[in-house]
Coordinates of C-alpha atoms in Angstrom, one line a residue:
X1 CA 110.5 118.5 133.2
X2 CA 107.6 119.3 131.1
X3 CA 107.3 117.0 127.8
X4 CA 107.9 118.3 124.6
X5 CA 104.6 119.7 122.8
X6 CA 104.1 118.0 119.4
X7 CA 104.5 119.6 116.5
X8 CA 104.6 118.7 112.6
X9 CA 107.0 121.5 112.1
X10 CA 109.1 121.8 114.9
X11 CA 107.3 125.1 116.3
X12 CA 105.6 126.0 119.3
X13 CA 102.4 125.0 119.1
X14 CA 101.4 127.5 122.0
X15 CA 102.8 130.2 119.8
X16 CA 99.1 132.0 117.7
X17 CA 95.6 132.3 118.9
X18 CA 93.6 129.5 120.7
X19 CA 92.4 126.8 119.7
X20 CA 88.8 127.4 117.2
X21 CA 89.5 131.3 117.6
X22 CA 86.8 132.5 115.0
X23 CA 89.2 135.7 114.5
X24 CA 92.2 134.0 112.6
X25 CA 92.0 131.8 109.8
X26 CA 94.9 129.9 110.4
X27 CA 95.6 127.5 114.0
X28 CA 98.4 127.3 116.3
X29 CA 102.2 127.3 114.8
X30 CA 100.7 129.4 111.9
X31 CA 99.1 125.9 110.3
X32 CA 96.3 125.9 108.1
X33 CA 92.7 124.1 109.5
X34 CA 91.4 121.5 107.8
X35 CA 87.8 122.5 109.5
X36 CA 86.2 125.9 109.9
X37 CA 85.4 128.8 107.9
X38 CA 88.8 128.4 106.5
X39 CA 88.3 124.5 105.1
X40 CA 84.8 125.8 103.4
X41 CA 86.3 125.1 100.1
X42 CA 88.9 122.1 100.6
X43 CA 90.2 122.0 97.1
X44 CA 91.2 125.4 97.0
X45 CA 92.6 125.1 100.4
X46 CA 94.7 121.9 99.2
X47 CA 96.0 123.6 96.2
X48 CA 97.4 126.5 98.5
X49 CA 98.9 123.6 101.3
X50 CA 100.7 122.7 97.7
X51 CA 101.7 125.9 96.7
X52 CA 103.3 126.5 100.2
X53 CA 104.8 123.1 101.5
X54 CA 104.7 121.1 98.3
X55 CA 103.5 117.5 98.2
X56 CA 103.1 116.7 101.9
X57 CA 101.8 119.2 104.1
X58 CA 101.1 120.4 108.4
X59 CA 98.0 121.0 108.9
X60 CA 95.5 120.9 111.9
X61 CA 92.1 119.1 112.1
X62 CA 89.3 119.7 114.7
X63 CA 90.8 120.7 117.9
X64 CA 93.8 122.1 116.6
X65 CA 95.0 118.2 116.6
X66 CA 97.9 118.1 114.2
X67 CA 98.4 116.1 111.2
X68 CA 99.7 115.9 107.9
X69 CA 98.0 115.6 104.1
X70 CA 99.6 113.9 101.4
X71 CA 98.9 115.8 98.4
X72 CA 101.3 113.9 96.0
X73 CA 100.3 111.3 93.7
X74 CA 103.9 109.7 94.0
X75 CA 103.8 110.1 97.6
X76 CA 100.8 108.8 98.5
X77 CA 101.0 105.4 96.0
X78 CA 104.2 105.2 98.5
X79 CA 102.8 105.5 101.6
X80 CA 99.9 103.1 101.2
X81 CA 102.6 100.7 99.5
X82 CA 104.8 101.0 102.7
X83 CA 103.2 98.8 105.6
X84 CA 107.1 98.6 107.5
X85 CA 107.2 102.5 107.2
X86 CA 102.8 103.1 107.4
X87 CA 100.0 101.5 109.0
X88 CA 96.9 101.9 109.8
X89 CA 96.8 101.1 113.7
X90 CA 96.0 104.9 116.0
X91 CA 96.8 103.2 118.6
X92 CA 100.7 104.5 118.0
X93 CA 99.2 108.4 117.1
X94 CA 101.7 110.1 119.3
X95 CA 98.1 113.0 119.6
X96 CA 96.2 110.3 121.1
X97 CA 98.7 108.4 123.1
X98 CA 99.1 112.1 125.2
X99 CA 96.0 112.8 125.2
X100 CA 95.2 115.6 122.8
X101 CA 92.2 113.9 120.8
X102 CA 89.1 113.4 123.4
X103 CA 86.9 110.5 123.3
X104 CA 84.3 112.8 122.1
X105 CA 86.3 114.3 119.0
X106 CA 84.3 114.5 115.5
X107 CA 86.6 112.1 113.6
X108 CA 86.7 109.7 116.3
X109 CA 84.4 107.3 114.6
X110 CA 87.4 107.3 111.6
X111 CA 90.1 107.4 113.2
X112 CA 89.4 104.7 116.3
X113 CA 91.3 101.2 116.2
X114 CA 88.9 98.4 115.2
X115 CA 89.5 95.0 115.2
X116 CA 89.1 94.6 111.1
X117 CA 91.3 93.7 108.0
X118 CA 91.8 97.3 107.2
X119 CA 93.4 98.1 110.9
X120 CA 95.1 94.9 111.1
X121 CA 98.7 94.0 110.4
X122 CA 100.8 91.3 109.6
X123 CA 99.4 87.9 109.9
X124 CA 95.9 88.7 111.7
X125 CA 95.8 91.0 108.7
X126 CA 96.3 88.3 105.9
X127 CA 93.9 86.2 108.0
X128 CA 91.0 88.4 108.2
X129 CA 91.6 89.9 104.4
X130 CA 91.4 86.6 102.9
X131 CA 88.7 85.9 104.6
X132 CA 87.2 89.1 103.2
X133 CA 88.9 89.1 99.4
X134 CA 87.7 84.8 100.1
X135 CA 83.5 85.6 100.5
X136 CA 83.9 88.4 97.2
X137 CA 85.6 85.9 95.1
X138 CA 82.3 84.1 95.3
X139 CA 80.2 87.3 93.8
X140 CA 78.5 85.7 90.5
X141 CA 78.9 89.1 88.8
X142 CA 76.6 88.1 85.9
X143 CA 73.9 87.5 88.6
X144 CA 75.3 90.5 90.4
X145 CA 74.2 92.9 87.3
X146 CA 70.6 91.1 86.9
X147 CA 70.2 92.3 90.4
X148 CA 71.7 96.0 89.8
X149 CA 68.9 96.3 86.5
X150 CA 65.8 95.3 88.6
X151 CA 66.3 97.3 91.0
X152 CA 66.9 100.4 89.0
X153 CA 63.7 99.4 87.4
X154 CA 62.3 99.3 90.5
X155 CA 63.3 102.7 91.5
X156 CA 62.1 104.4 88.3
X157 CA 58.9 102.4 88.5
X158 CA 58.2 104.7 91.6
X159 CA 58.4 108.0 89.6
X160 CA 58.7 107.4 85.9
X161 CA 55.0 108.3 85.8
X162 CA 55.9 111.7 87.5
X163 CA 57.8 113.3 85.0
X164 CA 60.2 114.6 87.2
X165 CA 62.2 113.2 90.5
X166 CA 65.6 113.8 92.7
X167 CA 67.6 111.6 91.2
X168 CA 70.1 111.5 94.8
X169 CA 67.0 111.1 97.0
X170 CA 65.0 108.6 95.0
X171 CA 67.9 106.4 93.0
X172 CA 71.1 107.3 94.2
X173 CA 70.4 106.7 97.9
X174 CA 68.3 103.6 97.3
X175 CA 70.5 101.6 94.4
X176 CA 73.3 100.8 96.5
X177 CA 71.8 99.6 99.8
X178 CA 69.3 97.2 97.5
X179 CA 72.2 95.6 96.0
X180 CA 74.3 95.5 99.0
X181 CA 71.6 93.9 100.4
X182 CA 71.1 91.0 98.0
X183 CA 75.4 90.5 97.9
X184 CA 75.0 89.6 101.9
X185 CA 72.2 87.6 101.7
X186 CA 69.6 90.1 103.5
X187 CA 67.5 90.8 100.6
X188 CA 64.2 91.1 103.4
X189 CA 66.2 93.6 105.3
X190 CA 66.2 96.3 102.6
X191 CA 63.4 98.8 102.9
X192 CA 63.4 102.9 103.1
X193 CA 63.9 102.8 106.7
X194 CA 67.2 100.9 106.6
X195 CA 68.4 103.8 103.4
X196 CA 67.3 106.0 106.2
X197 CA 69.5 104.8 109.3
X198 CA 72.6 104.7 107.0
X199 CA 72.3 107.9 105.6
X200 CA 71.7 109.2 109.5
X201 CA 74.5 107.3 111.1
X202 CA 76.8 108.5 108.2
X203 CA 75.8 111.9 108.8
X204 CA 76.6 112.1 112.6
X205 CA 73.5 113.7 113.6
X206 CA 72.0 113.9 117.2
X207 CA 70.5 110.2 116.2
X208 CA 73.5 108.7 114.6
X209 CA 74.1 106.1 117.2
X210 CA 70.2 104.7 117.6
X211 CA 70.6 104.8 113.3
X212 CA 73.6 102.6 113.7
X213 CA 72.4 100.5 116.4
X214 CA 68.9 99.6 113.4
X215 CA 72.1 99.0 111.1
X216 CA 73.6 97.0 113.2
X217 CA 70.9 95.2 114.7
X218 CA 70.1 93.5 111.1
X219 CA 73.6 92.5 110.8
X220 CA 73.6 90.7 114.2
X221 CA 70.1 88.9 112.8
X222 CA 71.8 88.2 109.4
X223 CA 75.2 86.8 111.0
X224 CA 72.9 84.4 113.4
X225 CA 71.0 83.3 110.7
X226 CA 74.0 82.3 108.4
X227 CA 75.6 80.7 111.6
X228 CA 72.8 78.2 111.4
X229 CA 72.0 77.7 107.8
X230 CA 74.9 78.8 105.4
X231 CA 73.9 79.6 102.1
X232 CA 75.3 81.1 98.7
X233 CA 75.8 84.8 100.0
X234 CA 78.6 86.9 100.7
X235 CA 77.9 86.9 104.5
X236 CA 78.2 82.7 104.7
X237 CA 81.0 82.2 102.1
X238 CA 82.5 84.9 105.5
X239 CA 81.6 83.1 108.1
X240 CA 82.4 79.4 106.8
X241 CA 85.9 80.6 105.4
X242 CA 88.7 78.3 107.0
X243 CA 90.0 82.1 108.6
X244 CA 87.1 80.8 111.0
X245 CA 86.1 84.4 111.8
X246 CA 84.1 84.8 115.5
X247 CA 80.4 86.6 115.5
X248 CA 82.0 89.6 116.3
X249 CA 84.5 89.5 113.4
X250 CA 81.9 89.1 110.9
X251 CA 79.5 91.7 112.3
X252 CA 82.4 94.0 112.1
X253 CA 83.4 93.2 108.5
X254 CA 79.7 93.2 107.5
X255 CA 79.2 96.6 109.0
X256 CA 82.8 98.2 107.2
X257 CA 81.7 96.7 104.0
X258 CA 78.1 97.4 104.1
X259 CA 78.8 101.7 105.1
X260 CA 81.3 102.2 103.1
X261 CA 80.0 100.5 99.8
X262 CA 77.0 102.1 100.2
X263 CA 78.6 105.9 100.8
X264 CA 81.2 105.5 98.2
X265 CA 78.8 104.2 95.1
X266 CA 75.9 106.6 96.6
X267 CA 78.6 109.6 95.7
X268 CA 80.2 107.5 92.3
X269 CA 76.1 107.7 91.8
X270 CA 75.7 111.2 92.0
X271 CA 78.9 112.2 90.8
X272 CA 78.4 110.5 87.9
X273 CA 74.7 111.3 87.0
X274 CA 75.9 114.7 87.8
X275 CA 78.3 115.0 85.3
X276 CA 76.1 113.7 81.7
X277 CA 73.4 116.4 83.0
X278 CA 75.6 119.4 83.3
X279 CA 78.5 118.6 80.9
X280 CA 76.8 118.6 77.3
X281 CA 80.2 117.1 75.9
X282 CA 80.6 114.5 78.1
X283 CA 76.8 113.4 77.6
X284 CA 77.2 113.8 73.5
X285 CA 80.2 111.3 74.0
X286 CA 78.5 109.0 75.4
X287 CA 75.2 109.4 73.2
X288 CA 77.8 109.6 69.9
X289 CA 79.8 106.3 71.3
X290 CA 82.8 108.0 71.8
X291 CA 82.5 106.8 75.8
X292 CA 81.3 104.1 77.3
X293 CA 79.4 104.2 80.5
X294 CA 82.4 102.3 82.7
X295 CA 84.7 105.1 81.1
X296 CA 82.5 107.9 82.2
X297 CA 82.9 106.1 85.6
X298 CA 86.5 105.9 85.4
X299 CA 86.9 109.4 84.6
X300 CA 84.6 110.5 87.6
X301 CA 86.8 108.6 89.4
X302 CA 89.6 110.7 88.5
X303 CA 87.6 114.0 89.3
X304 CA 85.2 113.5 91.8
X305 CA 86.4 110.5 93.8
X306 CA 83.7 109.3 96.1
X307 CA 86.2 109.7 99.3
X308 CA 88.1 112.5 98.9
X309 CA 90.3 111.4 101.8
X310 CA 91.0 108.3 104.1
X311 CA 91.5 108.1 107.8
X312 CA 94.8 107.3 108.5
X313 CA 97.6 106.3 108.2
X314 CA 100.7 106.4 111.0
X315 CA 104.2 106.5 110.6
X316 CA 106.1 103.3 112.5
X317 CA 109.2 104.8 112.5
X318 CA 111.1 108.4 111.8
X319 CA 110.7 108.7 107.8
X320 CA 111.0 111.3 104.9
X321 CA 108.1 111.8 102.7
X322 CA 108.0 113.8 100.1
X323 CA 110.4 116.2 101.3
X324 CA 109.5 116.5 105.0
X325 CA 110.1 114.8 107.7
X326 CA 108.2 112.6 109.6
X327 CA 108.6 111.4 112.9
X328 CA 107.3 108.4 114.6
X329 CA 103.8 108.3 115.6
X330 CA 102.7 111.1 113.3
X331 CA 99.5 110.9 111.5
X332 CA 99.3 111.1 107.6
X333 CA 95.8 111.4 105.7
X334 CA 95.6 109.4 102.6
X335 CA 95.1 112.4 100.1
X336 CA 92.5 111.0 97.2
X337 CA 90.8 114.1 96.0
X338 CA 94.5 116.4 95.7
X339 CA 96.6 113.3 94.7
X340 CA 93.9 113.2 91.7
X341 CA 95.0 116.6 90.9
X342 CA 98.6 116.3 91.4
X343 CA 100.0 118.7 88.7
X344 CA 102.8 116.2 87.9
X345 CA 100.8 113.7 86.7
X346 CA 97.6 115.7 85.3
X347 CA 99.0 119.0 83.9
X348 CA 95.7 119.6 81.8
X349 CA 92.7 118.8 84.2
X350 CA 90.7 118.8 81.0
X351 CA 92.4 116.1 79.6
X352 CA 90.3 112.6 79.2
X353 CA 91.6 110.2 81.3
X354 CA 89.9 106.7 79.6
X355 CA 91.1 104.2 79.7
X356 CA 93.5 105.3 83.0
X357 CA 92.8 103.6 86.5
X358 CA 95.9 105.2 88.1
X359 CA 93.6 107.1 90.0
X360 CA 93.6 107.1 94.0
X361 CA 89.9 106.4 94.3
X362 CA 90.4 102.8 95.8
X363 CA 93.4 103.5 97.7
X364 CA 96.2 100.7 97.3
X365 CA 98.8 98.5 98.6
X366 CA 97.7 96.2 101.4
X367 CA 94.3 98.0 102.2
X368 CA 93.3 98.5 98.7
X369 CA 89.4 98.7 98.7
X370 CA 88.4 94.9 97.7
X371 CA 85.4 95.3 96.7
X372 CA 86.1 98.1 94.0
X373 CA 84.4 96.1 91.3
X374 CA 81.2 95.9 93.3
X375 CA 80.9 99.7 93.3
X376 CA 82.2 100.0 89.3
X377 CA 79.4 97.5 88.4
X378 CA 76.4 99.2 90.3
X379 CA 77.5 102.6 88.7
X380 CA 77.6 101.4 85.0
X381 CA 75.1 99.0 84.9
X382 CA 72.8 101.6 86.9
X383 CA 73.7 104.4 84.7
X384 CA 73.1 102.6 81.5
X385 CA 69.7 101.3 82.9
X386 CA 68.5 104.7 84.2
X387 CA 69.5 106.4 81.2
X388 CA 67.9 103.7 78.5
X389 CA 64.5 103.8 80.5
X390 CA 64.7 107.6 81.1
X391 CA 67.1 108.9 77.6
X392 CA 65.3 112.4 77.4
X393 CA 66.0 113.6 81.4
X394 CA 67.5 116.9 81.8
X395 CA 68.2 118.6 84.9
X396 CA 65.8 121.2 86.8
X397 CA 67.4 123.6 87.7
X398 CA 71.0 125.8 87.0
X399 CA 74.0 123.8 88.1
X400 CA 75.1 126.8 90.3
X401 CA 72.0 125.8 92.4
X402 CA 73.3 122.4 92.8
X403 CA 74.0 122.0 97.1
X404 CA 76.8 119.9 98.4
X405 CA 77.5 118.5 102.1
X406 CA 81.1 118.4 102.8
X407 CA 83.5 117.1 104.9
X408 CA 87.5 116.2 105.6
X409 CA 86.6 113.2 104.1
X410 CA 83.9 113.1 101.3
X411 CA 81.8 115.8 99.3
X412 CA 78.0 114.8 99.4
X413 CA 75.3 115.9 96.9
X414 CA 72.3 117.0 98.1
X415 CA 69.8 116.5 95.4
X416 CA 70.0 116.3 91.2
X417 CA 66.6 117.6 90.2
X418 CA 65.6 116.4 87.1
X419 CA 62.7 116.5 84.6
X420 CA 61.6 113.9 81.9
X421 CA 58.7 112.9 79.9
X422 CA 56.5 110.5 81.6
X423 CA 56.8 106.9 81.4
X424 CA 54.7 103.8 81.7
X425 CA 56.0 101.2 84.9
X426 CA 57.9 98.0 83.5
X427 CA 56.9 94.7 84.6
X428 CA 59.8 93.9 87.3
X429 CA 58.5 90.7 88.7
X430 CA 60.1 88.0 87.4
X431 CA 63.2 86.9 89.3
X432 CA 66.6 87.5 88.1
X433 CA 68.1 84.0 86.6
X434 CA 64.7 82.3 86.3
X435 CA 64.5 82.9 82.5
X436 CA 63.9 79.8 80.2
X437 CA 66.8 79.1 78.1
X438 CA 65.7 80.3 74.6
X439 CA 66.0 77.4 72.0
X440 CA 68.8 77.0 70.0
X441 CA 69.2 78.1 66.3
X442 CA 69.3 75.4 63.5
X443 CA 72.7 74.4 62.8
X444 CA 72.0 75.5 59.2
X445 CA 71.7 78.7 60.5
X446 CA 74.7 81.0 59.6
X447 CA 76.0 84.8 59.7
X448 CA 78.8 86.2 57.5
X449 CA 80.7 83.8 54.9
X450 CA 80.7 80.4 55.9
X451 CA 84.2 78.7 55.4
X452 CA 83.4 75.2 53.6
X453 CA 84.4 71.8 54.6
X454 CA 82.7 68.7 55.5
X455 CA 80.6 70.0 58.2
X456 CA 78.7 72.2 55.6
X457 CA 79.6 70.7 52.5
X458 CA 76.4 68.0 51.8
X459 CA 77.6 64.3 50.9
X460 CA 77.4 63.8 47.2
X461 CA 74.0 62.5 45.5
X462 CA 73.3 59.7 43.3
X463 CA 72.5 60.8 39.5
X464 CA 68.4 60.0 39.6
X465 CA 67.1 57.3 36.9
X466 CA 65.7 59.2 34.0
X467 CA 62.5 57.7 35.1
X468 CA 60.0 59.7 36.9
X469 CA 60.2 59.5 40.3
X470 CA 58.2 58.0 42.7
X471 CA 55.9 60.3 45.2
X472 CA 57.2 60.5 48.6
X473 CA 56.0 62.5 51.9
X474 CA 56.5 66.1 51.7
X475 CA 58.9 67.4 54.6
X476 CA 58.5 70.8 55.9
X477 CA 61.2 73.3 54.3
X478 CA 64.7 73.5 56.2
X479 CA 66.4 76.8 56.8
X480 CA 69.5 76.8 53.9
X481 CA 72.6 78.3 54.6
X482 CA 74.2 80.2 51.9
X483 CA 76.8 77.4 51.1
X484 CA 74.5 75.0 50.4
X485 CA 72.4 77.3 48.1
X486 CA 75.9 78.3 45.9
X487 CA 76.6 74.4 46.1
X488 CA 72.5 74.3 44.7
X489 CA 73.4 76.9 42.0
X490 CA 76.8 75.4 40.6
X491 CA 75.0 72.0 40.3
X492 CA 72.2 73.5 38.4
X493 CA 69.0 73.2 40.6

């Protein structure tokens, strides 16, 4: 008997043109593609998938491989909060169990079973995420902003003198993998060519895999080194957590960590910088007070998330989900970018959203992204520190000329142009943390009304003999709080 063909819907999947035919826009069973000329603009593509099947929806990636895309806020805040109905383990996607996704297939790099926290369930999971949520608890994040400020002013120092730059080629790219860097404890590592492989090996190009093998080549260095000599870094607070993670564990979590920080606050970045260069309101807010720089973050968060989807989750059992339903071993795609837009919970897009972290940009539940904070503190203190050294830059060119590389999962920018008045270098040398304390202020000193009492109040003075008084050494004048100079003025001196 031949086996049943899989399908979301219940059709025949056999039933339309072939798979990748360039002559019909839609896939087999009459499904929308999430690739190809059709997928060129996703968001417009997601709002139709709405439109037609409502908050979850068929559709087919690369191949003609069927899946569905959560497009509910509601719904997808359920299924990440699910882990007995959702997980996060392919190795129970009913396509790849019969043999419908090829080793070779474009999102195989996403969708393979690793061994890592964010694959892992039940107690191997709580073992390796606490080892993981353990090693950030450590992050000083005081320390961790020194680092963010010196090396945006070491990024600026490169072409404040210019006049002009690409803010995504010369900042955006480079920010993130310098403090990533620093936060594992491979400060030496960081250099141009290491921006370089990552970019590559995130890309997918013909040299992805000798990029990632640079990448990972560091991290194998970095893990040995830590082996021998712990010290206080995010890579030995990993390896000496009583999880007692192998080689290969922490090369693996150093690797997820390290990629996707460094591609979601790259695009948080740009998004961002984007935004207060195009948008004259949303810049006068933040020039007139009425934003702060972590809300402007917040609310690109809400429109531009830096993933716009996550590879995947997979039902455990038969379910319903938002009004379809869902067999076992079906594939879901954690909608970010259209559960941001849900209608039902943002019915004015235009609305400000301060204030609201509701959004989907971090996912939730079990796998909620733990280092979240890392990403929000690059962006603001970044921002801030690009924008104080550089307050006049304005971007160079229209924003219809702005270029974008997209994909299922994130929307890239290409460059932010950008022109300025030139600026002298700032001295960058001195070591974050190495300051001298500054001396402390005379405890006469005071601000705003002092309240009295015997701490302030000076002990009471004996009456002076009429006689005149003998000489005595002349004391260098004391700082006099304003309580002691009304207590002066009621006595009469």
């Amino acid at each position: 008997m031949t086996p049943e063909p899989h399908s979301l819907t219940g059709t025949d999947p056999t039933f339309g043109p072939p798979p990748g035919c360039p002559a019909h826009g839609r896939g087999a069973g009459g499904l929308h593609r999430l690739y190809g000329p059709e997928a060129e603009d996703l968001d417009a593509l997601y709002e139709r998938l709405r439109d037609e099947h409502g908050p979850v929806a068929p559709v087919l990636l690369h191949d003609d491989v069927p899946m569905w895309v959560v497009l509910g806020h509601t719904e997808n805040l359920h299924m990440v909060r699910s882990p007995s109905q959702f997980c996060r383990d392919s190795r129970i996607w009913t396509p790849l169990a019969e043999g419908m996704v090829k080793p070779d297939h474009p999102l195989m790099p996403h969708i393979a079973w690793q061994p890592i926290c964010s694959h892992a369930e039940g107690d191997e999971h709580l073992r390796l995420r606490a080892a993981v949520t353990g090693a950030m608890s450590t992050i000083d994040f005081r320390g961790l902003r020194r680092h963010i400020n010196r090396h945006t002013q070491r990024l600026v120092n490169r072409f404040c003198e210019e006049g002009s730059a690409d803010l995504v080629g010369q900042f955006t790219e480079h920010l993130p993998m310098g403090v990533m860097c620093e936060i594992l404890g491979m400060g030496d590592e960081y250099s141009d060519r290491l921006v370089q492989a990552a970019r590559d090996a995130l890309k997918g190009t013909e040299t992805a895999i000798a990029s990632h093998t640079y990448v990972m080549d560091a991290l194998s260095r970095l893990t040995a080194r830590r082996r021998a000599q712990p010290d206080e870094d995010f890579t030995s607070h990993l390896i000496t957590h009583p999880a007692g993670l192998t080689d290969d564990e922490v090369r693996e979590h150093l690797r997820v960590v390290l990629f996707a920080a460094y591609e979601a606050t790259v695009n948080l970045l740009s998004n961002v910088l984007r935004v207060i260069l195009t948008d004259p309101r949303f810049r006068a807010q933040l020039s007139g007070g009425q934003m702060t720089v972590p809300e402007a973050v917040e609310q690109s968060l809400w429109d531009e998330p830096p993933f716009s989807s996550v590879f995947a989750y997979f039902a455990k059992q038969d379910t319903e989900l938002g009004g379809q339903h869902i067999r076992k071993g079906d594939g879901l795609l954690l909608g970010i970018a259209p559960g941001n837009v849900d209608p039902r919970v943002r019915p004015d897009l235009a609305a400000n959203m301060q204030g609201n972290r509701s959004h989907l940009a971090f996912g939730g539940g079990p796998h909620e992204c733990p280092g979240q904070d890392i990403g929000r503190a690059i962006a603001d203190t970044g921002v801030d520190a690009l924008l104080m050294r550089l307050p006049d830059v304005q971007l160079d060119c229209d924003e219809d000329e702005l270029e974008w590389r997209q994909s299922i999962s994130s929307r890239h920018l290409v460059q932010l142009p950008v022109t300025f008045e030139p600026k002298a270098q700032q001295d960058v040398k001195a070591k974050p943390g190495h300051a001298p304390v500054p001396p402390q202020r005379s405890t006469d000193w005071q601000i705003g009304t002092p309240q009295p009492g015997p701490a302030v109040a000076p002990a009471p003075q004996p009456v002076a003999p009429p006689q005149p008084p003998a000489p005595a050494p002349q004391e260098p004048a004391r700082p006099m709080g304003a309580w002691r100079r009304l207590l002066r003025w009621w006595r009469g001196y």
